[in-house]
Coordinates of C-alpha atoms and ligand atoms in Angstrom, one line a residue:
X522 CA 0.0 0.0 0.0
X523 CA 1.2 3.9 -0.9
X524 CA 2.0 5.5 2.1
X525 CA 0.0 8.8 2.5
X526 CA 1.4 11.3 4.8
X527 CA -0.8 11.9 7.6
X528 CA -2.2 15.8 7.9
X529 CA 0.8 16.7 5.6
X530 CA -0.8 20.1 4.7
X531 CA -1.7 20.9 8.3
X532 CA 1.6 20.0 9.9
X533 CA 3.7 21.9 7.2
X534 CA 1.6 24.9 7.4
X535 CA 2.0 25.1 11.2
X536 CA 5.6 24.6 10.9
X537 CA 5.7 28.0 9.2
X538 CA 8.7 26.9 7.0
X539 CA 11.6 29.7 6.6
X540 CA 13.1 29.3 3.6
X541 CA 16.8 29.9 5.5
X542 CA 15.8 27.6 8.1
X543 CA 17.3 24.7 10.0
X544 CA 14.4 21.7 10.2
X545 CA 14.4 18.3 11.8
X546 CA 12.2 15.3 10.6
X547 CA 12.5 13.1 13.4
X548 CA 10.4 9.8 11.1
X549 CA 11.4 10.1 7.9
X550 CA 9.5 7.1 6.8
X551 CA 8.9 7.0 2.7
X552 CA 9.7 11.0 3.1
X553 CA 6.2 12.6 2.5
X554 CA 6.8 15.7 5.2
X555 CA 10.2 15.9 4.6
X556 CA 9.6 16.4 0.4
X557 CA 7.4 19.2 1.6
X558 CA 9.8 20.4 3.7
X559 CA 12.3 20.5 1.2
X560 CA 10.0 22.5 -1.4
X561 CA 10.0 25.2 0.6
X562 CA 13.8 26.2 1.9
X563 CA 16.0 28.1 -0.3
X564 CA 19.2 28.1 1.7
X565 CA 17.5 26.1 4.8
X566 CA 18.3 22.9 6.1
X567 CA 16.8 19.4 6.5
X568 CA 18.3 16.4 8.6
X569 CA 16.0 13.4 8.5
X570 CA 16.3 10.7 10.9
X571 CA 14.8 7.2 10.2
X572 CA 16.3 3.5 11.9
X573 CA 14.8 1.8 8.7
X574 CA 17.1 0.4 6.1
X575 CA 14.3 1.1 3.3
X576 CA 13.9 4.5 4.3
X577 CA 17.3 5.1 4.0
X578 CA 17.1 3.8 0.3
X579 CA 14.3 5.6 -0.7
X580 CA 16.2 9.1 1.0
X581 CA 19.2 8.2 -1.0
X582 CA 17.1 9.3 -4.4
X583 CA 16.9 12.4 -2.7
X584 CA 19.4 14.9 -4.6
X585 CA 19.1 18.1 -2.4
X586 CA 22.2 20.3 -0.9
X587 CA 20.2 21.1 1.8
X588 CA 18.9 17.3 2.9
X589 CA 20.9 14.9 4.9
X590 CA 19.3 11.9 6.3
X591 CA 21.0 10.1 9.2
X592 CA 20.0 6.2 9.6
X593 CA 19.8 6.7 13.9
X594 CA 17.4 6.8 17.1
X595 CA 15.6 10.0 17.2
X596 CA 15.9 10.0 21.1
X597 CA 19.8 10.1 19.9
X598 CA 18.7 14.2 18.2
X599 CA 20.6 15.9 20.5
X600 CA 24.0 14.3 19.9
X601 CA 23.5 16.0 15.9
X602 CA 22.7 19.7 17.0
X603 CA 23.6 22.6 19.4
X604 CA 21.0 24.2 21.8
X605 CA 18.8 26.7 20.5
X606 CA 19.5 25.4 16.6
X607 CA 16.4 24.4 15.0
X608 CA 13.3 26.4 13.4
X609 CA 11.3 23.4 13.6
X610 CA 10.8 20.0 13.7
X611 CA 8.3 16.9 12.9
X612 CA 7.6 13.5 14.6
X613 CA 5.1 11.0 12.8
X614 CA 4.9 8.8 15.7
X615 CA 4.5 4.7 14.6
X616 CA 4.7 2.4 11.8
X617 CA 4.8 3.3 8.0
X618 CA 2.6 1.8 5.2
X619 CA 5.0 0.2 3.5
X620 CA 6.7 -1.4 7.0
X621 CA 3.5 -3.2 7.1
X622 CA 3.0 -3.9 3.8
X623 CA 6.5 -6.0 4.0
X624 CA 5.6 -9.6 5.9
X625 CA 9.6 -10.4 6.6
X626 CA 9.1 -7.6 8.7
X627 CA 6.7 -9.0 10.9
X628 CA 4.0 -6.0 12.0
X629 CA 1.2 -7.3 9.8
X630 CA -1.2 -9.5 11.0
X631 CA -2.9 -10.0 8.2
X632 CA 0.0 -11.7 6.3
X633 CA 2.8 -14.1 7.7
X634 CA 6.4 -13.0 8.4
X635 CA 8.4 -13.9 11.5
X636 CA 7.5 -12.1 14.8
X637 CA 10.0 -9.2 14.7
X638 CA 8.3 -6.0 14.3
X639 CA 12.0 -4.4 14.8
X640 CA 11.9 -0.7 12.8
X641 CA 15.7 -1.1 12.3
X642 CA 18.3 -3.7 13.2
X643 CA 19.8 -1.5 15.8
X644 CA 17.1 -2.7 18.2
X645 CA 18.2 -6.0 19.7
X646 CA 14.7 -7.2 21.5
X647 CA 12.3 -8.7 19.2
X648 CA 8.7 -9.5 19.1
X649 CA 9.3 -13.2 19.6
X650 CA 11.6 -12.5 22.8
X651 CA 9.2 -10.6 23.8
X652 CA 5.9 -13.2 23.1
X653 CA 7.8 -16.6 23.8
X654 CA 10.3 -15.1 27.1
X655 CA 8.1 -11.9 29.2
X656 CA 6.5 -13.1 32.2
X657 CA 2.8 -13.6 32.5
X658 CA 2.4 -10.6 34.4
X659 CA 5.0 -8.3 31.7
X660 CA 2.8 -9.5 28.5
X661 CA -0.7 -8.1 30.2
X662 CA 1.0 -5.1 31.4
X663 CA 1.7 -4.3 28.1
X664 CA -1.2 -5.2 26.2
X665 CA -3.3 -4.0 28.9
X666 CA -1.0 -0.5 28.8
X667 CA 0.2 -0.1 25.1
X668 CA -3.1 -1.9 23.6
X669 CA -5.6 -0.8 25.6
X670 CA -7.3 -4.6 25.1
X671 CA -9.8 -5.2 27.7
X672 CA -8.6 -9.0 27.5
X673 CA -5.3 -8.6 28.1
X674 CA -4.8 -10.9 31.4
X675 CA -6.9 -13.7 29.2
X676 CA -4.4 -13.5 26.6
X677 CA -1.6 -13.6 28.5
X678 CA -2.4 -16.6 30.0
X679 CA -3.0 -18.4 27.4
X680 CA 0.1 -17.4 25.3
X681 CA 2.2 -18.9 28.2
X682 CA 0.3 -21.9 28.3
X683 CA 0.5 -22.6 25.1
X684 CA 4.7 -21.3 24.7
X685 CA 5.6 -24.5 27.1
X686 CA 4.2 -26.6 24.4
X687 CA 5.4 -24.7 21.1
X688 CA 7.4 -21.7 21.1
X689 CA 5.0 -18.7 18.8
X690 CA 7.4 -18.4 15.4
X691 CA 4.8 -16.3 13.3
X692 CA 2.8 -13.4 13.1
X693 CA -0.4 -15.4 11.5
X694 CA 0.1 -18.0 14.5
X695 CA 0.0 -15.4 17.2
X696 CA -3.2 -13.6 14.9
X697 CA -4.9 -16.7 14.9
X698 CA -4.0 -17.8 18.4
X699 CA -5.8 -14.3 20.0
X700 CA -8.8 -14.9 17.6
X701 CA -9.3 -17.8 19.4
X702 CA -8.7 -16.8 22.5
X703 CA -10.9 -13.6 22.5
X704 CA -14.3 -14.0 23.7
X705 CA -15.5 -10.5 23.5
X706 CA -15.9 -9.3 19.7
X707 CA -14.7 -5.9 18.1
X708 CA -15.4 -4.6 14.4
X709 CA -11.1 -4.7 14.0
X710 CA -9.1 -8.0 13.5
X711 CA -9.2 -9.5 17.2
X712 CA -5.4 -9.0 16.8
X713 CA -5.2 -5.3 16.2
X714 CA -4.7 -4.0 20.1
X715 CA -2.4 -6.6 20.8
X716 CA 0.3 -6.4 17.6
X717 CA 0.1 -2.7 18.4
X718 CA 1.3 -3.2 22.3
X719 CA 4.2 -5.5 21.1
X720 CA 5.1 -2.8 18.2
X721 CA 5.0 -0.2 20.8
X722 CA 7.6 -2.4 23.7
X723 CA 9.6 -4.2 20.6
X724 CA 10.6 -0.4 19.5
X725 CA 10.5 1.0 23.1
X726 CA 8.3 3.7 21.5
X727 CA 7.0 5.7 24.6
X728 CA 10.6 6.0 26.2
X729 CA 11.9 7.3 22.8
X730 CA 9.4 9.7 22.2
X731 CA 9.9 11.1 25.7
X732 CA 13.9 11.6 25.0
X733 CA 13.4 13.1 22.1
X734 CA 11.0 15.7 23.1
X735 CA 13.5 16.3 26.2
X736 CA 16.2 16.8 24.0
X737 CA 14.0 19.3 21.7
X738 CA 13.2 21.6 24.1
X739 CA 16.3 22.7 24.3
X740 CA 17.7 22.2 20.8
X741 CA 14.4 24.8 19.9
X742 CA 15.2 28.8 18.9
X743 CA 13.0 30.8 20.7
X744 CA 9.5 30.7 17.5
X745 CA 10.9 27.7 16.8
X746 CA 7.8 24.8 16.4
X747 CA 7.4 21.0 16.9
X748 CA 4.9 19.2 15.4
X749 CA 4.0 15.8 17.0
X750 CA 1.6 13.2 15.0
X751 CA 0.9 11.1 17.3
X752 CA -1.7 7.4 17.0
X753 CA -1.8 6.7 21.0
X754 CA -3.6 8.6 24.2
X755 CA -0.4 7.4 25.7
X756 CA 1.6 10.0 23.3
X757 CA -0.6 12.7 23.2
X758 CA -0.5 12.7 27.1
X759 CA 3.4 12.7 27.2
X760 CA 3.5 15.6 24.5
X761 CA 0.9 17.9 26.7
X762 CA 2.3 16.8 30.0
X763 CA 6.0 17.8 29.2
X764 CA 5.1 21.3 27.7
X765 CA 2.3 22.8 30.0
X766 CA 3.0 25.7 31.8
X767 CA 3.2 23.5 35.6
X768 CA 2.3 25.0 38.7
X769 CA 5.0 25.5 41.4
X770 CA 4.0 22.7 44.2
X771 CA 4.8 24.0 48.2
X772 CA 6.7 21.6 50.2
X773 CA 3.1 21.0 51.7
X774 CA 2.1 20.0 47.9
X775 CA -0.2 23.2 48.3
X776 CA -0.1 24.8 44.3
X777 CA 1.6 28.4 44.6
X778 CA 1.7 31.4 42.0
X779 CA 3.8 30.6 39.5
X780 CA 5.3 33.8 38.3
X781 CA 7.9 32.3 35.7
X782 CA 6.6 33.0 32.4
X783 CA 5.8 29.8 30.2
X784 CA 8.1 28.9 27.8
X785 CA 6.2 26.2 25.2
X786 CA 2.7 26.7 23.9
X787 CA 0.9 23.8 23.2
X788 CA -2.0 24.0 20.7
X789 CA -5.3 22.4 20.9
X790 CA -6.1 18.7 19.1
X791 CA -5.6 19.1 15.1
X792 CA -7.2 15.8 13.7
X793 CA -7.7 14.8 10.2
X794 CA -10.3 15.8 7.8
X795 CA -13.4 13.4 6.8
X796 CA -11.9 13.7 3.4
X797 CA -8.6 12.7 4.3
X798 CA -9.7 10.1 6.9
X799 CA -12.0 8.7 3.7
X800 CA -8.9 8.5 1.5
X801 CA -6.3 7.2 4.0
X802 CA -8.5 5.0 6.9
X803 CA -4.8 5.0 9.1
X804 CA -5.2 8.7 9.6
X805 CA -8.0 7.9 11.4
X806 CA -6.8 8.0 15.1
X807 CA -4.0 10.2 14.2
X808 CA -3.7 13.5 16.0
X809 CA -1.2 16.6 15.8
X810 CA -0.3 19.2 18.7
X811 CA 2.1 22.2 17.8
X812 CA 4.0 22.9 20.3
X813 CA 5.9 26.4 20.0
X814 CA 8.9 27.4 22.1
X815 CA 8.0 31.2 23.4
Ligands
SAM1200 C1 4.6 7.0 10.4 S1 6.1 6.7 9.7 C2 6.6 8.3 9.1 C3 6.1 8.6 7.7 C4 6.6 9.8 7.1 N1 6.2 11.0 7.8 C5 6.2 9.9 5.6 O1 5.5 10.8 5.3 O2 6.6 9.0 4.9 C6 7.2 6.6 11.1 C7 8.6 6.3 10.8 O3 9.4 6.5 12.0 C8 10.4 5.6 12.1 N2 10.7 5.5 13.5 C9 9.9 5.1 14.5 N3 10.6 5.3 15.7 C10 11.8 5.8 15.4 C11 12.9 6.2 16.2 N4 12.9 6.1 17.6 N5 14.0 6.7 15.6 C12 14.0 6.9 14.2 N6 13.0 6.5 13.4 C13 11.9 6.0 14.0 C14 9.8 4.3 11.5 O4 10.8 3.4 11.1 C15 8.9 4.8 10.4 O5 9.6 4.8 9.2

């Protein structure tokens, strides 16, 4: 499947691209924001990060001066830039069309590949280590957590009953395993909440995110915006909780005046149009906050 960049007009115009400016795309993925990007800088800058092999590929065709692409962690931005460097920059938080698209890489559960679900070799942990090894206790944590699936204890249970008897090698296995498992039905594949859990702890997605976002507060010029797209409450609630304006707390834990001025806005929900959501049904639970740095 073609990958369609997720509210590509809405994040670009709300990065309010200076032609001489210095950008970050944090998931370069098949390279729809950061072609946009491009399009608009005269003497600017774009660094693109991505730990995919493809992605590198596919920004190799890329023949700009002003793009680089770096095959690395985003949580690893800061080692790349000085404080107060960047005009802007993008995270498309998850999994690409085309990632799932490929079954040797093991995220689809609609076609069989080998439980990996790694987005580059760089990450050592698998999906299988994670399916065949985590305790009982670990694997509905995460599905609970990660998946929000109201089954999770069920299916951890039986998934370690049934690993002392045969080790889970595919993703069709596993798909088919929860199918039967799950008692209570949903209009999405019965194995939706739970392949997105084990994406999300194979790619240690949450703890990523956080670095990164640490690490662009500071590398941010004063203007200077970041644009999170994020698929997960758990995201969305990191991004607003680690730019609001907090409250000083008393020893007593009694709120005082704050009288420090704030030093990020963060905008309300953006979501996807009907149109776009009609065209491209991943966009559906997509949502974008623009943080600026004041
Ligand atoms: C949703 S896709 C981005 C799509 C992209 N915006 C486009 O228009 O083609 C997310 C990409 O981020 C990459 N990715 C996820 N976590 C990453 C991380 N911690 N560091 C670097 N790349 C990451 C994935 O490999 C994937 O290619």
């Amino acid at each position: 499947m073609k990958h369609f960049p997720v509210l590509l007009n809405e994040s670009i115009k709300a990065l309010s691209v200076k032609k001489s400016g210095n950008y970050v795309d944090c998931t370069f993925g098949r390279g729809g924001h950061s072609k946009k990007i491009l399009s608009l800088l005269s003497t600017g800058k774009l660094t693109s990060f991505d730990l995919d092999h493809e992605s590198e590929k596919s920004a190799a065709g890329i023949k700009n001066s002003n793009f680089n692409f770096i095959r690395a962690n985003f949580s690893e931005v800061s080692s790349f830039f000085q404080n107060s460097s960047l005009d802007g920059a993008i995270i498309d938080c998850g999994v690409s069309s085309p990632q799932i698209d490929q079954p040797e890489r093991g995220f689809s559960f609609q076609k069989d590949g080998p439980l990996d679900m790694r987005f580059g070799d760089s990450t050592s942990k698998t999906c299988y280590d994670i399916v065949n090894f985590y305790s009982e206790e670990n694997l509905a944590k995460i599905f609970k957590q990660y998946g929000e699936e109201k089954q999770s204890k069920k299916i951890a249970k039986a998934i370690c009953v049934q690993r002392e008897k045969k080790k889970f090698e595919t993703t069709m296995q596993l798909a088919i395993f929860i199918k039967e498992i799950k008692t209570i039905k949903e209009k999405k594949n019965p194995a939706t909440k739970v392949f997105q859990a084990l994406r999300m702890e194979v790619n240690s997605e949450i703890d990523n995110l956080h670095k990164c976002l640490i690490s662009l507060k500071k590398l941010m010029k004063k203007g200077g915006k970041i644009i999170v797209i994020s698929f997960h409450s758990i995201e969305d609630r990191l991004v607003k909780n680690l730019f609001k304006h907090k409250e000083k707390i008393h020893e007593k834990s009694i709120p005082i005046k704050n009288d420090s001025s704030p030093e990020f806005k963060v905008s309300k929900l953006i979501i996807p149009s009907d149109q776009e959501v009609e065209m491209n049904v991943r966009s559906r639970s997509a949502r974008m906050r623009i943080i600026t740095k004041l």
